[in-house]
mmCIF file of C-alpha atoms in Angstrom:
data_model
loop_
_atom_site.group_PDB
_atom_site.id
_atom_site.type_symbol
_atom_site.label_atom_id
_atom_site.label_comp_id
_atom_site.label_asym_id
_atom_site.label_seq_id
_atom_site.Cartn_x
_atom_site.Cartn_y
_atom_site.Cartn_z
ATOM 1 C CA MET A 144 5.994 -60.762 8.213
ATOM 2 C CA THR A 145 6.737 -57.890 10.324
ATOM 3 C CA THR A 146 8.008 -58.481 13.895
ATOM 4 C CA ALA A 147 8.580 -55.719 16.584
ATOM 5 C CA ARG A 148 12.166 -56.240 16.292
ATOM 6 C CA ARG A 149 12.157 -55.581 12.540
ATOM 7 C CA THR A 150 10.047 -52.379 12.727
ATOM 8 C CA LEU A 151 12.394 -51.045 15.109
ATOM 9 C CA ARG A 152 15.405 -51.378 13.210
ATOM 10 C CA ARG A 153 13.914 -49.239 10.447
ATOM 11 C CA SER A 154 15.707 -45.992 9.782
ATOM 12 C CA PRO A 155 13.800 -42.786 11.542
ATOM 13 C CA ARG A 156 12.435 -40.504 8.853
ATOM 14 C CA ARG A 157 15.465 -37.963 7.841
ATOM 15 C CA ARG A 158 14.750 -34.544 6.973
ATOM 16 C CA ASP A 159 16.571 -34.608 3.622
ATOM 17 C CA ARG A 160 14.236 -37.499 2.575
ATOM 18 C CA ARG A 161 14.190 -36.502 -1.070
ATOM 19 C CA GLY A 162 17.797 -35.671 -1.542
ATOM 20 C CA ARG A 163 17.251 -31.802 -1.635
ATOM 21 C CA GLY A 164 19.846 -31.204 1.129
ATOM 22 C CA LEU A 165 19.218 -29.716 4.395
ATOM 23 C CA ARG A 166 16.394 -27.017 4.926
ATOM 24 C CA GLY A 167 17.357 -23.671 5.916
ATOM 25 C CA LEU A 168 18.935 -20.236 5.246
ATOM 26 C CA MET A 169 21.124 -20.569 1.892
ATOM 27 C CA TYR A 170 22.661 -16.996 2.706
ATOM 28 C CA PRO A 171 23.392 -15.103 5.912
ATOM 29 C CA ALA A 172 20.376 -12.649 6.859
ATOM 30 C CA THR A 173 22.822 -9.856 6.430
ATOM 31 C CA THR A 174 23.635 -10.303 2.777
ATOM 32 C CA PRO A 175 21.451 -8.733 0.127
ATOM 33 C CA ALA A 176 20.876 -12.027 -1.605
ATOM 34 C CA SER A 177 18.734 -13.097 1.452
ATOM 35 C CA ARG A 178 16.240 -10.194 0.752
ATOM 36 C CA THR A 179 12.922 -11.121 -0.266
ATOM 37 C CA ARG A 180 11.114 -9.613 -3.740
ATOM 38 C CA ALA A 181 8.820 -7.217 -1.575
ATOM 39 C CA GLU A 182 12.212 -5.860 0.375
ATOM 40 C CA LYS A 183 14.135 -5.495 -2.902
ATOM 41 C CA PHE A 184 11.240 -3.648 -4.580
ATOM 42 C CA ASP A 185 10.959 -1.209 -1.447
ATOM 43 C CA ALA A 186 14.560 -0.575 -1.880
ATOM 44 C CA MET A 187 14.042 0.263 -5.525
ATOM 45 C CA VAL A 188 11.320 2.737 -4.770
ATOM 46 C CA LEU A 189 13.543 4.442 -2.427
ATOM 47 C CA GLU A 190 16.363 4.393 -4.807
ATOM 48 C CA ALA A 191 14.046 5.878 -7.564
ATOM 49 C CA LEU A 192 12.506 8.578 -5.230
ATOM 50 C CA GLU A 193 16.151 9.998 -3.818
ATOM 51 C CA PRO A 194 16.928 12.079 -6.958
ATOM 52 C CA ILE A 195 13.144 13.685 -6.674
ATOM 53 C CA GLU A 196 13.650 14.230 -3.244
ATOM 54 C CA LEU A 197 16.846 15.936 -3.245
ATOM 55 C CA ARG A 198 15.463 18.346 -5.716
ATOM 56 C CA TRP A 199 11.927 18.649 -4.070
ATOM 57 C CA GLY A 200 12.600 17.548 -0.344
ATOM 58 C CA SER A 201 11.003 20.595 1.124
ATOM 59 C CA GLU A 202 7.995 20.660 -1.090
ATOM 60 C CA LEU A 203 7.562 16.718 -0.403
ATOM 61 C CA SER A 204 7.791 17.183 3.640
ATOM 62 C CA ASP A 205 3.840 16.368 4.042
ATOM 63 C CA LEU A 206 3.725 13.566 1.398
ATOM 64 C CA ASP A 207 4.110 9.751 2.447
ATOM 65 C CA LEU A 208 5.109 6.908 0.515
ATOM 66 C CA ALA A 209 3.520 3.464 0.389
ATOM 67 C CA VAL A 210 3.732 0.434 -1.215
ATOM 68 C CA ASP A 211 1.009 -2.167 -1.695
ATOM 69 C CA GLU A 212 1.131 -5.491 -3.621
ATOM 70 C CA VAL A 213 -1.987 -5.346 -5.663
ATOM 71 C CA PRO A 214 -4.623 -2.350 -5.995
ATOM 72 C CA GLU A 215 -7.934 -2.786 -4.271
ATOM 73 C CA VAL A 216 -10.752 -3.564 -6.913
ATOM 74 C CA GLU A 217 -14.727 -3.640 -5.903
ATOM 75 C CA GLU A 218 -15.751 -4.404 -9.287
ATOM 76 C CA THR A 219 -14.223 -7.279 -11.156
ATOM 77 C CA SER A 220 -15.812 -6.538 -14.977
ATOM 78 C CA PRO A 221 -13.187 -4.308 -16.881
ATOM 79 C CA ASP A 222 -16.083 -2.370 -18.122
ATOM 80 C CA ASP A 223 -17.211 -1.393 -14.630
ATOM 81 C CA VAL A 224 -14.152 -0.473 -13.081
ATOM 82 C CA VAL A 225 -13.423 3.441 -13.003
ATOM 83 C CA TRP A 226 -10.572 4.820 -11.381
ATOM 84 C CA GLY A 227 -10.846 7.963 -9.587
ATOM 85 C CA GLN A 228 -8.404 11.031 -9.821
ATOM 86 C CA GLY A 229 -4.773 10.422 -8.812
ATOM 87 C CA VAL A 230 -4.475 6.912 -10.293
ATOM 88 C CA LEU A 231 -1.914 6.080 -12.679
ATOM 89 C CA ALA A 232 -3.191 3.427 -14.916
ATOM 90 C CA ASP A 233 -1.638 1.122 -17.966
ATOM 91 C CA VAL A 234 -4.371 -0.528 -19.784
ATOM 92 C CA GLY A 235 -6.889 -0.521 -17.198
ATOM 93 C CA VAL A 236 -4.581 -1.667 -14.504
ATOM 94 C CA PRO A 237 -3.305 0.920 -11.584
ATOM 95 C CA LEU A 238 0.330 1.369 -11.344
ATOM 96 C CA ALA A 239 0.243 3.872 -8.580
ATOM 97 C CA GLN A 240 -2.341 6.137 -6.874
ATOM 98 C CA LEU A 241 -2.030 9.664 -5.218
ATOM 99 C CA VAL A 242 -4.438 9.909 -2.274
ATOM 100 C CA PRO A 243 -4.875 13.464 -1.275
ATOM 101 C CA ALA A 244 -4.832 14.633 2.344
ATOM 102 C CA GLY A 245 -8.085 14.733 4.168
ATOM 103 C CA VAL A 246 -9.813 12.628 6.848
ATOM 104 C CA ASP A 247 -9.670 8.910 7.244
ATOM 105 C CA PRO A 248 -12.465 6.582 8.016
ATOM 106 C CA GLU A 249 -12.014 7.150 11.695
ATOM 107 C CA GLY A 250 -12.155 10.756 11.490
ATOM 108 C CA LEU A 251 -8.583 11.509 12.043
ATOM 109 C CA PRO A 252 -6.632 13.840 9.675
ATOM 110 C CA SER A 253 -4.390 11.788 7.203
ATOM 111 C CA ARG A 254 -1.314 13.004 4.915
ATOM 112 C CA ALA A 255 -1.165 12.939 1.347
ATOM 113 C CA ARG A 256 0.377 9.828 0.012
ATOM 114 C CA ILE A 257 1.563 8.080 -2.930
ATOM 115 C CA VAL A 258 0.637 4.357 -3.158
ATOM 116 C CA ILE A 259 2.793 2.192 -5.549
ATOM 117 C CA TYR A 260 1.328 -1.139 -6.634
ATOM 118 C CA ARG A 261 4.224 -3.515 -6.610
ATOM 119 C CA ARG A 262 2.746 -6.671 -8.687
ATOM 120 C CA PRO A 263 1.683 -4.903 -11.898
ATOM 121 C CA LEU A 264 4.913 -2.936 -12.220
ATOM 122 C CA GLU A 265 6.784 -6.025 -11.611
ATOM 123 C CA ALA A 266 4.438 -7.692 -14.151
ATOM 124 C CA ARG A 267 5.216 -4.947 -17.046
ATOM 125 C CA ALA A 268 9.170 -4.645 -16.366
ATOM 126 C CA ARG A 269 11.210 -7.023 -18.595
ATOM 127 C CA ASP A 270 14.454 -6.853 -15.932
ATOM 128 C CA GLY A 271 15.505 -4.970 -13.078
ATOM 129 C CA ALA A 272 16.689 -1.810 -14.966
ATOM 130 C CA ASP A 273 13.207 -1.723 -16.703
ATOM 131 C CA LEU A 274 11.697 -1.760 -13.246
ATOM 132 C CA ALA A 275 13.864 0.867 -11.991
ATOM 133 C CA ASP A 276 13.000 2.903 -14.932
ATOM 134 C CA LEU A 277 9.546 2.317 -14.980
ATOM 135 C CA LEU A 278 9.174 3.139 -11.163
ATOM 136 C CA HIS A 279 10.944 6.446 -11.695
ATOM 137 C CA GLU A 280 8.710 7.597 -14.183
ATOM 138 C CA VAL A 281 5.639 6.551 -12.405
ATOM 139 C CA LEU A 282 7.035 8.397 -9.338
ATOM 140 C CA VAL A 283 7.614 11.331 -11.419
ATOM 141 C CA GLU A 284 3.867 11.567 -12.813
ATOM 142 C CA GLN A 285 2.907 11.099 -9.238
ATOM 143 C CA VAL A 286 4.788 13.758 -7.395
ATOM 144 C CA ALA A 287 3.975 16.286 -10.395
ATOM 145 C CA GLU A 288 0.273 15.485 -9.898
ATOM 146 C CA TYR A 289 0.740 16.439 -6.203
ATOM 147 C CA LEU A 290 2.837 19.415 -6.936
ATOM 148 C CA ASN A 291 0.316 20.193 -9.686
ATOM 149 C CA ILE A 292 3.087 21.056 -12.094
ATOM 150 C CA GLU A 293 4.591 19.458 -15.524
ATOM 151 C CA PRO A 294 6.310 15.859 -15.091
ATOM 152 C CA ASP A 295 9.325 17.467 -16.802
ATOM 153 C CA ALA A 296 9.783 19.890 -14.229
ATOM 154 C CA VAL A 297 9.846 17.597 -11.653
ATOM 155 C CA ASP A 298 12.133 14.984 -13.513
ATOM 156 C CA GLY A 299 15.083 17.873 -14.009
ATOM 157 C CA GLY A 300 13.295 20.608 -16.228
ATOM 158 C CA GLU A 301 12.924 24.461 -14.890
ATOM 159 C CA SER A 302 10.424 24.639 -12.269
#
């Protein structure tokens, strides 16, 4: 039998009701450990682009870089999907895309940009070093296509 007095003595619900500890930030927001996977990936993209930008900076001044989580797919059947020009794909999955300069849907001029797809690249990499190498290779391929030169020239060969 429960009385009003007994109900009042019951301990209030605690925040740590399953013994997992208090919830909140494990690391201060200023430390690298507190960054999300997307933020870490963005930093890796910029790191991979740095040597290319040092060498080809003046030619790349009109090129933007974007990171999307996954590519947009209108057809779901692998037989029906045909990727346009500028798409770097691996086994039918786009890793990056070079979008040429042109006019956007609103009729405004747009700059050329390389779009890197985070999830497909992360899925193909075994670890962080492998992902950094893969990012560098993808960026070299896309910059070479943008500049209309061989990838070896972008990566350090003679231009």
